[in-house]
Every structure is written in C-alpha cells, then in structure tokens.
C-alpha cells in the first residue's frame, strides 16, 4: 500500500469515527465556540445527515449520467447526428443557470424539500458527463470499429461490446467531475429544507458557532476528496483494461 493510500485510509477511518461518535471529538472543537455553545452539532445525527447528503448526490449524478450518456449515444448514431446542437444546448442549461436560480424556480412548482435540490444538481451534472461521453464515443479507434463490423456485429452489439467499454474511462472521468461538483453544491439544498450537510453550516452561521461551520465544511471536503480519489483509481483501472482490449483486438 502506497503512503498516499495509507493517508486516505486514515482520513476515512477518522471521518467514520467522527460520524459514529462525534462527542468524542468535542475537545477538538471546543476552542472554536463562545459563550458555552455546544462544540458538536446537536440538532440532528451527523451520520444520518451525511448519508442523506450522499444519497441526494448519488441520485442526482445517476440521473445526469443516464440522460447525458443516452444523449451522447443518440447523437453519435447516424440517425441522431442532427440533434447534436440541441443536445449540447440542453446539457449547457445546467451550467448557464446557477443552482441557486434553479432552486428559486423549482420551489414554487415542487415545494420545499429534496426535489428542487435534485433538479438543480441533475442539471448541473449534465454537461461534464455529456461532453466526456461524446468524446469517448467519437474517439473509438477506427480499426477496432472496422474489425467489429467485419465480424458481423450489429450496431447495438458494437455499441455495447466495443464502443461503450472503450469509452468508459472517459465517461467515468465526466461522472467523477459531476459527482464531486454535486457533492459540494448539494449543501445549498438546505436552504430549501433538503437534508444535507448545508444545515450544519447554516446552523453555525446563524448562531456564530465556528465549530458547526467547520464540521459541515470538513465532512463535505473530505468526502469530495475521497470520492474523487476513488473514482480516479477506477478510471485508471478501466483505462488499463481498455488499453489491453485495444491491443488484443488490433
């Protein structure tokens, strides 16, 4: 195990220890409080809030992935090329409208809660996944594609058996970017009553309790780093396998 992996494992264990027994860390955060304020967030379970935050991030990223990859497959087929500009414009919508603006527009329709946050994160994650999926699918080696055609594979068989496996590392790179952005951005969901780690930060800001703010920020930051590292490692693994596939089929 590399030193970097050991450090990440230690950070993960420390995070789990904090989430499972936060009061054990009270002496660490006590110097950041004033006037006898509680050093550990006490308006709910930090573990439950963190799991809710991760669940919202997962659902939004999954929805973005399904739509973005589906659009990229559509526009890379002969019958769907004319929809490329429209699909790219759709994917750009999430980057054009800030998540706060999406929340403001969604709340009157969907009400307060998780749904507006999911919509905002879903839109925000479309662009990186779509562009990466498009790049991966359009850069499949020509000789590999011709070999698949020569073997008599249908368009669907080439897509599932050749194109998507070779494009997967690039697609996963876009998913990683979208997931990390969603993980960090999900904190704003607490402004519309979604259960995210934003409520810990907001509680700290409204009560001038720096310990709460630091706890919420640290949990989100550590989760983002660990998630990014895990998906990066998976990308490298898939890239190596894709390289072996190309050499075998060449």
Short mmCIF file of C-alpha atoms in Angstrom, two decimals:
data_model
loop_
_atom_site.label_atom_id
_atom_site.label_comp_id
_atom_site.label_asym_id
_atom_site.label_seq_id
_atom_site.Cartn_x
_atom_site.Cartn_y
_atom_site.Cartn_z
CA UNK A 1 0.00 0.00 0.00
CA UNK A 2 1.38 3.40 -1.01
CA UNK A 3 1.85 6.23 1.53
CA UNK A 4 -0.93 8.17 -0.19
CA UNK A 5 -3.32 5.26 0.16
CA UNK A 6 -2.41 4.90 3.83
CA UNK A 7 -3.15 8.59 4.42
CA UNK A 8 -6.53 8.31 2.66
CA UNK A 9 -7.43 5.23 4.66
CA UNK A 10 -6.50 7.00 7.89
CA UNK A 11 -8.64 10.00 6.93
CA UNK A 12 -11.58 7.73 6.10
CA UNK A 13 -11.28 5.94 9.45
CA UNK A 14 -11.08 9.28 11.25
CA UNK A 15 -14.16 10.53 9.42
CA UNK A 16 -16.13 7.39 10.27
CA UNK A 17 -15.08 7.68 13.90
CA UNK A 18 -16.29 11.27 13.99
CA UNK A 19 -19.63 10.44 12.38
CA UNK A 20 -20.23 7.45 14.67
CA UNK A 21 -19.08 9.09 17.90
CA UNK A 22 -18.96 12.87 17.35
CA UNK A 23 -19.00 13.75 21.05
CA UNK A 24 -15.59 12.11 21.39
CA UNK A 25 -14.20 14.98 19.33
CA UNK A 26 -15.76 17.72 21.47
CA UNK A 27 -12.39 18.79 22.97
CA UNK A 28 -11.05 19.38 19.46
CA UNK A 29 -13.83 21.80 18.50
CA UNK A 30 -14.44 23.38 21.91
CA UNK A 31 -11.86 26.19 21.37
CA UNK A 32 -13.91 27.35 18.36
CA UNK A 33 -17.05 28.02 20.40
CA UNK A 34 -18.06 31.01 22.51
CA UNK A 35 -20.41 31.64 25.42
CA UNK A 36 -20.85 27.97 26.24
CA UNK A 37 -22.16 26.98 22.79
CA UNK A 38 -22.10 23.24 22.03
CA UNK A 39 -18.88 22.19 20.26
CA UNK A 40 -20.58 19.39 18.29
CA UNK A 41 -23.65 19.83 16.08
CA UNK A 42 -26.61 18.79 18.23
CA UNK A 43 -29.67 19.44 16.05
CA UNK A 44 -29.61 16.03 14.41
CA UNK A 45 -27.43 13.00 13.77
CA UNK A 46 -24.35 13.90 11.74
CA UNK A 47 -24.26 10.36 10.39
CA UNK A 48 -27.87 10.50 9.18
CA UNK A 49 -27.36 13.93 7.62
CA UNK A 50 -24.20 12.75 5.86
CA UNK A 51 -25.95 9.66 4.49
CA UNK A 52 -28.83 11.81 3.26
CA UNK A 53 -26.34 14.19 1.61
CA UNK A 54 -24.61 11.28 -0.15
CA UNK A 55 -27.93 9.77 -1.24
CA UNK A 56 -29.08 13.02 -2.82
CA UNK A 57 -25.73 13.34 -4.60
CA UNK A 58 -25.94 9.75 -5.84
CA UNK A 59 -29.48 10.11 -7.19
CA UNK A 60 -28.70 13.38 -8.99
CA UNK A 61 -25.48 12.01 -10.52
CA UNK A 62 -27.20 8.80 -11.58
CA UNK A 63 -29.98 10.74 -13.32
CA UNK A 64 -27.43 13.03 -15.02
CA UNK A 65 -25.44 10.00 -16.18
CA UNK A 66 -28.44 8.21 -17.66
CA UNK A 67 -29.64 11.27 -19.58
CA UNK A 68 -26.21 12.55 -20.65
CA UNK A 69 -24.89 9.17 -21.82
CA UNK A 70 -28.20 8.48 -23.55
CA UNK A 71 -27.97 11.77 -25.43
CA UNK A 72 -24.36 11.12 -26.38
CA UNK A 73 -25.28 7.71 -27.78
CA UNK A 74 -28.15 9.26 -29.74
CA UNK A 75 -26.06 11.98 -31.37
CA UNK A 76 -23.24 9.59 -32.31
CA UNK A 77 -25.61 7.36 -34.29
CA UNK A 78 -26.20 8.24 -37.97
CA UNK A 79 -29.90 8.93 -37.38
CA UNK A 80 -29.22 11.26 -34.43
CA UNK A 81 -26.38 13.47 -35.64
CA UNK A 82 -28.77 16.31 -36.42
CA UNK A 83 -29.64 16.52 -32.71
CA UNK A 84 -26.06 17.27 -31.62
CA UNK A 85 -26.53 21.03 -31.29
CA UNK A 86 -29.83 20.64 -29.47
CA UNK A 87 -28.37 18.07 -27.08
CA UNK A 88 -25.34 20.24 -26.35
CA UNK A 89 -27.61 23.21 -25.66
CA UNK A 90 -29.67 21.08 -23.27
CA UNK A 91 -26.52 19.96 -21.46
CA UNK A 92 -25.38 23.57 -21.19
CA UNK A 93 -28.58 24.65 -19.45
CA UNK A 94 -27.35 23.45 -16.08
CA UNK A 95 -24.15 25.46 -16.37
CA UNK A 96 -25.99 28.53 -17.62
CA UNK A 97 -28.37 28.68 -14.66
CA UNK A 98 -26.68 28.66 -11.24
CA UNK A 99 -28.10 26.04 -8.84
CA UNK A 100 -29.47 28.80 -6.61
CA UNK A 101 -31.50 30.14 -9.53
CA UNK A 102 -32.78 26.64 -10.33
CA UNK A 103 -33.87 26.24 -6.71
CA UNK A 104 -35.69 29.55 -6.82
CA UNK A 105 -37.58 28.47 -9.94
CA UNK A 106 -38.26 24.91 -8.76
CA UNK A 107 -39.56 25.64 -5.25
CA UNK A 108 -42.82 27.31 -6.39
CA UNK A 109 -43.57 24.25 -8.52
CA UNK A 110 -42.22 21.37 -6.43
CA UNK A 111 -42.32 22.90 -2.96
CA UNK A 112 -39.61 22.76 -0.34
CA UNK A 113 -37.59 19.61 0.22
CA UNK A 114 -35.31 17.29 -1.69
CA UNK A 115 -36.91 17.54 -5.15
CA UNK A 116 -35.71 21.08 -6.06
CA UNK A 117 -32.18 20.15 -4.97
CA UNK A 118 -32.23 17.03 -7.14
CA UNK A 119 -33.34 19.08 -10.16
CA UNK A 120 -30.56 21.63 -9.61
CA UNK A 121 -27.85 19.00 -9.19
CA UNK A 122 -29.16 16.95 -12.11
CA UNK A 123 -28.94 19.91 -14.48
CA UNK A 124 -25.53 20.94 -13.15
CA UNK A 125 -24.10 17.48 -13.80
CA UNK A 126 -25.25 17.06 -17.39
CA UNK A 127 -22.53 18.98 -19.21
CA UNK A 128 -19.33 17.25 -17.98
CA UNK A 129 -20.83 13.79 -18.43
CA UNK A 130 -22.29 14.55 -21.86
CA UNK A 131 -19.09 16.10 -23.24
CA UNK A 132 -16.91 13.28 -21.92
CA UNK A 133 -19.27 10.60 -23.20
CA UNK A 134 -19.36 12.32 -26.59
CA UNK A 135 -15.56 12.46 -26.68
CA UNK A 136 -15.22 8.83 -25.67
CA UNK A 137 -17.73 7.52 -28.21
CA UNK A 138 -16.38 9.58 -31.11
CA UNK A 139 -12.77 8.56 -30.48
CA UNK A 140 -13.16 4.80 -30.69
CA UNK A 141 -10.23 3.61 -32.90
CA UNK A 142 -11.36 3.21 -36.49
CA UNK A 143 -9.57 -0.12 -36.90
CA UNK A 144 -11.38 -1.56 -33.88
CA UNK A 145 -14.74 -0.43 -35.25
CA UNK A 146 -13.95 -1.88 -38.68
CA UNK A 147 -12.87 -5.16 -37.11
CA UNK A 148 -16.18 -5.33 -35.23
CA UNK A 149 -18.08 -4.67 -38.46
CA UNK A 150 -16.03 -7.34 -40.22
CA UNK A 151 -17.05 -9.83 -37.54
CA UNK A 152 -20.68 -9.17 -38.46
CA UNK A 153 -21.59 -7.34 -35.25
CA UNK A 154 -24.77 -5.28 -35.40
CA UNK A 155 -24.85 -1.61 -34.42
CA UNK A 156 -26.22 -2.48 -30.98
CA UNK A 157 -23.56 -5.17 -30.46
CA UNK A 158 -20.79 -2.75 -31.44
CA UNK A 159 -22.16 -0.14 -29.04
CA UNK A 160 -22.45 -2.47 -26.06
CA UNK A 161 -19.46 -4.70 -26.73
CA UNK A 162 -16.93 -2.28 -28.21
CA UNK A 163 -17.75 1.42 -28.07
CA UNK A 164 -19.03 1.78 -24.51
CA UNK A 165 -16.28 -0.38 -22.92
CA UNK A 166 -13.58 1.63 -24.71
CA UNK A 167 -15.25 4.96 -23.90
CA UNK A 168 -15.97 4.03 -20.27
CA UNK A 169 -12.80 5.53 -18.73
CA UNK A 170 -13.52 8.89 -20.38
CA UNK A 171 -17.19 8.73 -19.42
CA UNK A 172 -16.23 7.93 -15.83
CA UNK A 173 -14.00 11.00 -15.79
CA UNK A 174 -17.03 13.14 -16.55
CA UNK A 175 -19.08 11.31 -13.91
CA UNK A 176 -16.32 11.98 -11.37
CA UNK A 177 -16.37 15.71 -12.10
CA UNK A 178 -20.17 15.82 -11.91
CA UNK A 179 -20.29 13.79 -8.69
CA UNK A 180 -17.72 15.94 -6.90
CA UNK A 181 -19.44 19.14 -8.02
CA UNK A 182 -22.81 17.77 -6.89
CA UNK A 183 -21.40 16.67 -3.55
CA UNK A 184 -20.16 20.17 -2.82
CA UNK A 185 -23.13 22.00 -4.35
CA UNK A 186 -25.71 19.87 -2.51
CA UNK A 187 -25.06 21.93 0.61
CA UNK A 188 -27.25 24.71 -0.81
CA UNK A 189 -30.18 22.30 -0.72
CA UNK A 190 -30.58 23.02 2.98
CA UNK A 191 -31.82 26.50 2.06
CA UNK A 192 -34.96 24.82 0.69
CA UNK A 193 -35.28 22.27 3.51
CA UNK A 194 -33.40 19.39 1.88
CA UNK A 195 -31.49 17.33 4.44
CA UNK A 196 -27.86 17.96 3.55
CA UNK A 197 -24.72 18.97 5.38
CA UNK A 198 -25.58 22.53 4.48
CA UNK A 199 -27.86 22.59 7.51
CA UNK A 200 -24.83 22.12 9.78
CA UNK A 201 -23.05 25.02 8.10
CA UNK A 202 -26.15 27.22 8.16
CA UNK A 203 -26.70 26.45 11.84
CA UNK A 204 -23.15 27.54 12.53
CA UNK A 205 -23.54 30.76 10.59
CA UNK A 206 -26.83 31.72 12.21
CA UNK A 207 -25.51 31.08 15.73
CA UNK A 208 -21.97 32.34 15.11
CA UNK A 209 -20.67 28.89 16.00
CA UNK A 210 -17.49 28.34 14.02
CA UNK A 211 -17.30 24.73 15.21
CA UNK A 212 -20.52 23.84 13.37
CA UNK A 213 -19.35 25.56 10.18
CA UNK A 214 -16.02 23.74 10.31
CA UNK A 215 -17.68 20.37 10.91
CA UNK A 216 -20.00 20.70 7.94
CA UNK A 217 -17.26 22.00 5.69
CA UNK A 218 -14.75 19.36 6.72
CA UNK A 219 -17.16 16.48 6.16
CA UNK A 220 -18.07 17.73 2.69
CA UNK A 221 -14.44 18.43 1.79
CA UNK A 222 -13.17 15.06 2.97
CA UNK A 223 -15.99 13.21 1.20
CA UNK A 224 -15.27 15.11 -2.03
CA UNK A 225 -11.56 14.25 -1.92
CA UNK A 226 -12.17 10.59 -1.10
CA UNK A 227 -14.84 10.27 -3.79
CA UNK A 228 -12.61 11.92 -6.39
CA UNK A 229 -9.68 9.67 -5.49
CA UNK A 230 -11.81 6.52 -5.59
CA UNK A 231 -13.28 7.34 -9.00
CA UNK A 232 -9.85 8.37 -10.32
CA UNK A 233 -8.47 4.98 -9.29
CA UNK A 234 -11.38 3.28 -11.06
CA UNK A 235 -10.70 5.39 -14.16
CA UNK A 236 -7.08 4.25 -14.24
CA UNK A 237 -8.13 0.63 -13.85
CA UNK A 238 -10.65 0.88 -16.68
CA UNK A 239 -8.15 2.74 -18.86
CA UNK A 240 -5.61 -0.06 -18.45
CA UNK A 241 -8.23 -2.64 -19.32
CA UNK A 242 -9.34 -0.61 -22.33
CA UNK A 243 -5.73 -0.44 -23.48
CA UNK A 244 -5.44 -4.23 -23.22
CA UNK A 245 -8.67 -4.56 -25.20
CA UNK A 246 -7.36 -2.33 -27.97
CA UNK A 247 -4.10 -4.28 -28.25
CA UNK A 248 -5.93 -7.62 -28.24
CA UNK A 249 -8.35 -6.55 -30.96
CA UNK A 250 -5.67 -4.80 -33.03
#
